[in-house]
Amino acid sequence: MDTVNHTHLRPVALVRGVTFRVVNKCPFPVWPAAAPNAGHPVLAGGGFLLPPGQSRRVSAPPTWNGRFWGRTGCNFTSTATNHHGNAAASCLTGDCGGRLACNGTAGAPPATLVEVDLHEDQSKGSSYDVSLVDGYNLPVAVWTKPPTPGAAAADRKCVIPGCAKNVNAVCPPELQVTAAAAVVACKSACVAFGTDAFCCRGAHGTAETCRGSAYSRVFRDACPAYVSYPYDTAAARCYAEVYVLTFCPSRWGAGADRVAQA
């Protein structure tokens, strides 16, 4: 008997509310994807192609929460299947079951995640961070558009800049994901080894007992503004009607000022 694919029954995203402007400054195509938390709608079908130098506006309800990430090295023309009979991965990193439109399905780690929790109340502000808890594949910057025409660049506290170093270039061998002899992503220690100590669970499931590791410090050194392990704190809290998410925001080491002006 055929089974029902309930992913197609998700609510449709509202047109009005908050806008995410997704920008690709990488010298190669990126396939951005989005997955909502429970009870929230799928945005932009959950995924799309973004060629180099292009951007796309994605509308969201004012209280939406979920995650964005970028996929790389995708090829959606293949009909190959894995040993379970399911569609084989179509992307080298961030794949979501071999589909272009993820339709709410989370991406396979490792992938750099932009985590968003929107609030309609301006006094509370919306919170967002860039997380490497599931590993790294691309640098991402997030900031708010100036609230009024002619205003200066986004407030510094609202900017999460890109990385100071290319994480893939400094990734320890045991965490590397490679393709064609090149490092295309870097696993977190939790994804690579799955232990309670690295994943901050069990006896290590509190902020006092989970303080990161030598591996998370590699992430922290390369990307100081990102969340490097589960109990790390690096979130921004700013209300805006437009948030800009930029993949490959600048050359390695460029400061937040240049990122915020982009």
Coordinates of N, CA, C and O in Angstrom, one line a residue, residues 152-237:
A152 N 22.8 54.8 8.6 CA 24.1 54.2 8.4 C 24.0 52.7 8.3 O 22.9 52.1 8.4
A153 N 25.1 52.0 8.2 CA 25.1 50.5 8.1 C 24.5 49.9 9.4 O 24.3 50.6 10.4
A154 N 24.2 48.7 9.3 CA 23.5 48.0 10.4 C 24.3 48.2 11.7 O 25.6 48.2 11.7
D155 N 23.6 48.3 12.8 CA 24.2 48.4 14.2 C 25.2 47.2 14.3 O 24.9 46.1 14.0
R156 N 26.4 47.5 14.9 CA 27.4 46.4 15.0 C 26.8 45.2 15.8 O 27.2 44.1 15.5
K157 N 26.0 45.5 16.8 CA 25.5 44.3 17.6 C 24.5 43.5 16.8 O 24.2 42.3 17.2
C158 N 24.1 44.0 15.7 CA 23.2 43.2 14.8 C 23.9 42.4 13.7 O 23.2 41.8 12.9
V159 N 25.2 42.6 13.7 CA 26.0 41.9 12.6 C 26.7 40.7 13.1 O 27.4 40.7 14.1
I160 N 26.5 39.6 12.4 CA 27.3 38.4 12.6 C 28.2 38.3 11.3 O 27.7 37.9 10.3
P161 N 29.5 38.6 11.4 CA 30.3 38.6 10.3 C 30.8 37.2 9.8 O 30.5 36.3 10.5
G162 N 31.4 37.2 8.7 CA 32.0 35.9 8.2 C 33.2 35.5 9.1 O 33.4 35.9 10.2
C163 N 33.9 34.6 8.5 CA 35.1 34.0 9.2 C 36.4 34.7 9.0 O 36.6 35.3 7.9
A164 N 37.3 34.6 9.9 CA 38.6 35.1 9.8 C 39.5 34.2 9.0 O 40.5 34.7 8.5
K165 N 39.2 32.9 9.0 CA 40.0 31.9 8.2 C 39.0 31.0 7.5 O 37.9 30.9 7.9
N166 N 39.6 30.3 6.5 CA 38.8 29.3 5.8 C 38.9 28.0 6.7 O 39.9 27.4 6.8
V167 N 37.7 27.7 7.2 CA 37.7 26.5 8.1 C 38.2 25.2 7.4 O 38.9 24.4 8.0
N168 N 37.8 25.1 6.2 CA 38.2 23.9 5.4 C 39.7 23.8 5.3 O 40.2 22.7 5.2
A169 N 40.4 24.9 5.3 CA 41.8 24.9 5.2 C 42.5 24.5 6.5 O 43.7 24.1 6.5
V170 N 41.9 24.7 7.6 CA 42.5 24.4 8.9 C 41.8 23.2 9.6 O 42.1 22.9 10.7
C171 N 40.9 22.5 8.9 CA 40.1 21.4 9.5 C 41.1 20.2 9.8 O 41.8 19.8 8.9
P172 N 41.0 19.7 11.0 CA 41.8 18.5 11.3 C 41.5 17.4 10.4 O 40.3 17.2 10.0
P173 N 42.4 16.5 10.0 CA 42.1 15.4 9.0 C 41.0 14.5 9.5 O 40.2 14.1 8.6
E174 N 40.8 14.3 10.8 CA 39.8 13.4 11.2 C 38.4 14.0 11.1 O 37.4 13.3 11.3
L175 N 38.3 15.3 10.8 CA 37.0 15.9 10.7 C 36.7 16.3 9.2 O 35.6 16.7 8.9
Q176 N 37.6 16.0 8.3 CA 37.5 16.5 6.9 C 36.5 15.7 6.2 O 36.4 14.5 6.3
V177 N 35.7 16.4 5.3 CA 34.9 15.7 4.3 C 35.5 16.1 2.9 O 35.7 17.3 2.7
T178 N 35.9 15.2 2.1 CA 36.6 15.4 0.9 C 35.9 15.0 -0.3 O 35.0 14.0 -0.3
A179 N 36.1 15.6 -1.4 CA 35.6 15.2 -2.7 C 36.6 15.6 -3.8 O 37.1 16.8 -3.8
A180 N 37.0 14.7 -4.6 CA 38.0 15.0 -5.7 C 39.3 15.6 -5.1 O 39.9 16.5 -5.6
A181 N 39.7 15.0 -3.9 CA 41.0 15.3 -3.2 C 40.9 16.7 -2.6 O 42.0 17.3 -2.3
A182 N 39.8 17.3 -2.5 CA 39.6 18.7 -1.9 C 38.7 18.6 -0.7 O 37.8 17.8 -0.6
V183 N 39.0 19.4 0.3 CA 38.2 19.4 1.5 C 37.0 20.3 1.2 O 37.2 21.5 0.9
V184 N 35.8 19.8 1.3 CA 34.6 20.5 1.0 C 33.8 20.9 2.2 O 32.8 21.7 2.1
A185 N 34.1 20.3 3.4 CA 33.4 20.5 4.6 C 34.2 20.0 5.8 O 35.1 19.2 5.6
C186 N 33.8 20.5 7.0 CA 34.5 20.1 8.2 C 33.5 19.7 9.2 O 32.6 20.5 9.6
K187 N 33.5 18.4 9.6 CA 32.6 17.9 10.6 C 32.8 18.6 12.0 O 34.0 18.9 12.3
S188 N 31.8 18.7 12.8 CA 32.0 19.0 14.2 C 32.5 17.7 14.9 O 32.3 16.6 14.4
A189 N 33.1 17.8 16.1 CA 33.5 16.6 16.8 C 32.3 15.7 17.2 O 32.4 14.5 17.2
C190 N 31.1 16.3 17.4 CA 29.9 15.6 17.7 C 29.5 14.7 16.5 O 29.2 13.5 16.7
V191 N 29.5 15.3 15.3 CA 29.1 14.6 14.1 C 30.1 13.5 13.8 O 29.8 12.4 13.4
A192 N 31.4 13.8 14.0 CA 32.5 12.9 13.7 C 32.5 11.7 14.6 O 32.7 10.5 14.2
F193 N 32.4 11.9 15.9 CA 32.7 10.9 16.9 C 31.4 10.5 17.7 O 31.4 9.4 18.3
G194 N 30.4 11.3 17.8 CA 29.2 11.0 18.5 C 29.2 10.7 19.9 O 28.2 10.1 20.5
T195 N 30.2 11.2 20.7 CA 30.3 10.9 22.1 C 29.5 11.9 22.9 O 29.3 13.1 22.4
D196 N 29.1 11.6 24.1 CA 28.4 12.5 25.0 C 29.2 13.7 25.3 O 28.7 14.9 25.3
A197 N 30.5 13.6 25.5 CA 31.4 14.7 25.8 C 31.4 15.7 24.7 O 31.3 16.9 24.9
F198 N 31.5 15.3 23.4 CA 31.5 16.2 22.3 C 30.1 16.7 21.9 O 30.0 17.8 21.4
C199 N 29.1 15.9 22.2 CA 27.7 16.3 21.9 C 27.0 17.0 23.0 O 25.8 17.4 22.8
C200 N 27.6 17.2 24.1 CA 27.1 17.9 25.3 C 25.7 17.3 25.7 O 24.7 17.9 25.8
R201 N 25.8 16.0 26.0 CA 24.6 15.3 26.4 C 24.9 14.3 27.5 O 26.1 14.1 27.9
G202 N 23.9 13.7 28.2 CA 24.2 12.8 29.3 C 24.8 13.5 30.4 O 24.4 14.6 30.8
A203 N 25.9 13.0 30.9 CA 26.6 13.6 32.0 C 27.3 14.9 31.6 O 27.7 15.7 32.5
H204 N 27.3 15.2 30.3 CA 27.9 16.4 29.9 C 26.9 17.4 29.3 O 27.2 18.3 28.5
G205 N 25.6 17.2 29.8 CA 24.5 18.0 29.2 C 24.2 19.3 29.9 O 23.0 19.7 29.8
T206 N 25.1 19.9 30.5 CA 24.9 21.2 31.1 C 26.1 22.2 30.7 O 27.1 21.7 30.2
A207 N 25.8 23.5 30.9 CA 26.8 24.4 30.5 C 28.1 24.3 31.4 O 29.2 24.6 30.9
E208 N 27.9 23.8 32.6 CA 29.0 23.6 33.5 C 29.9 22.4 33.1 O 31.1 22.4 33.3
T209 N 29.3 21.4 32.5 CA 30.0 20.1 32.2 C 30.4 20.1 30.7 O 31.1 19.1 30.4
C210 N 29.9 21.0 29.9 CA 30.3 21.0 28.5 C 30.9 22.4 28.2 O 30.1 23.3 28.0
R211 N 32.2 22.4 28.1 CA 32.8 23.7 27.8 C 33.6 23.7 26.5 O 34.6 24.5 26.4
G212 N 33.2 22.9 25.6 CA 33.9 22.9 24.3 C 35.2 22.0 24.4 O 35.4 21.3 25.4
S213 N 35.9 21.9 23.3 CA 37.0 21.0 23.1 C 38.1 21.7 22.2 O 37.9 22.8 21.7
A214 N 39.2 21.0 22.0 CA 40.2 21.4 21.1 C 39.6 21.6 19.7 O 40.0 22.5 18.9
Y215 N 38.6 20.7 19.3 CA 38.0 20.8 18.0 C 37.1 22.0 17.9 O 37.2 22.7 16.9
S216 N 36.3 22.3 18.9 CA 35.5 23.5 18.8 C 36.3 24.8 18.8 O 35.9 25.8 18.3
R217 N 37.5 24.7 19.5 CA 38.3 25.9 19.5 C 38.9 26.2 18.1 O 39.3 27.3 17.8
V218 N 39.1 25.1 17.3 CA 39.5 25.4 15.9 C 38.4 26.2 15.2 O 38.7 27.2 14.5
F219 N 37.1 25.9 15.4 CA 36.0 26.6 14.8 C 36.0 28.1 15.4 O 35.8 29.0 14.7
R220 N 36.2 28.2 16.7 CA 36.1 29.5 17.4 C 37.2 30.4 16.9 O 37.0 31.6 16.6
D221 N 38.4 29.8 16.7 CA 39.5 30.6 16.2 C 39.3 31.1 14.8 O 39.6 32.3 14.4
A222 N 38.7 30.3 13.9 CA 38.5 30.7 12.5 C 37.3 31.6 12.4 O 37.3 32.5 11.5
C223 N 36.2 31.3 13.2 CA 35.0 32.1 13.0 C 34.5 32.5 14.4 O 33.6 31.9 15.1
P224 N 35.1 33.6 15.0 CA 34.9 34.0 16.4 C 33.4 34.4 16.7 O 33.0 34.3 17.8
A225 N 32.7 34.8 15.7 CA 31.3 35.2 15.9 C 30.3 34.1 15.8 O 29.1 34.3 16.0
Y226 N 30.7 32.9 15.5 CA 29.8 31.7 15.3 C 29.7 30.9 16.6 O 30.6 31.0 17.5
V227 N 28.6 30.2 16.7 CA 28.4 29.2 17.8 C 29.3 28.0 17.5 O 29.1 27.4 16.4
S228 N 30.2 27.6 18.4 CA 31.2 26.5 18.0 C 30.9 25.2 18.7 O 31.4 24.2 18.3
Y229 N 30.0 25.2 19.7 CA 29.6 23.9 20.4 C 28.2 24.2 21.1 O 27.8 25.4 21.2
P230 N 27.5 23.2 21.5 CA 26.1 23.4 21.9 C 25.9 24.5 23.0 O 24.9 25.2 23.0
Y231 N 26.8 24.6 24.0 CA 26.6 25.6 25.0 C 27.4 26.9 24.8 O 27.5 27.7 25.7
D232 N 27.9 27.1 23.6 CA 28.5 28.3 23.3 C 27.4 29.4 23.1 O 26.3 29.1 22.8
T233 N 27.8 30.6 23.4 CA 26.8 31.7 23.3 C 27.4 32.8 22.3 O 28.4 33.4 22.5
A234 N 26.7 33.0 21.2 CA 27.1 33.9 20.2 C 25.9 34.4 19.3 O 26.0 34.6 18.2
A235 N 24.8 34.6 20.0 CA 23.6 35.0 19.2 C 23.4 36.5 19.2 O 23.9 37.2 20.1
A236 N 22.8 37.0 18.1 CA 22.5 38.4 18.0 C 21.0 38.6 18.3 O 20.2 37.6 18.1
R237 N 20.5 39.7 18.8 CA 19.1 39.9 19.1 C 18.8 41.3 18.6 O 19.1 42.3 19.2

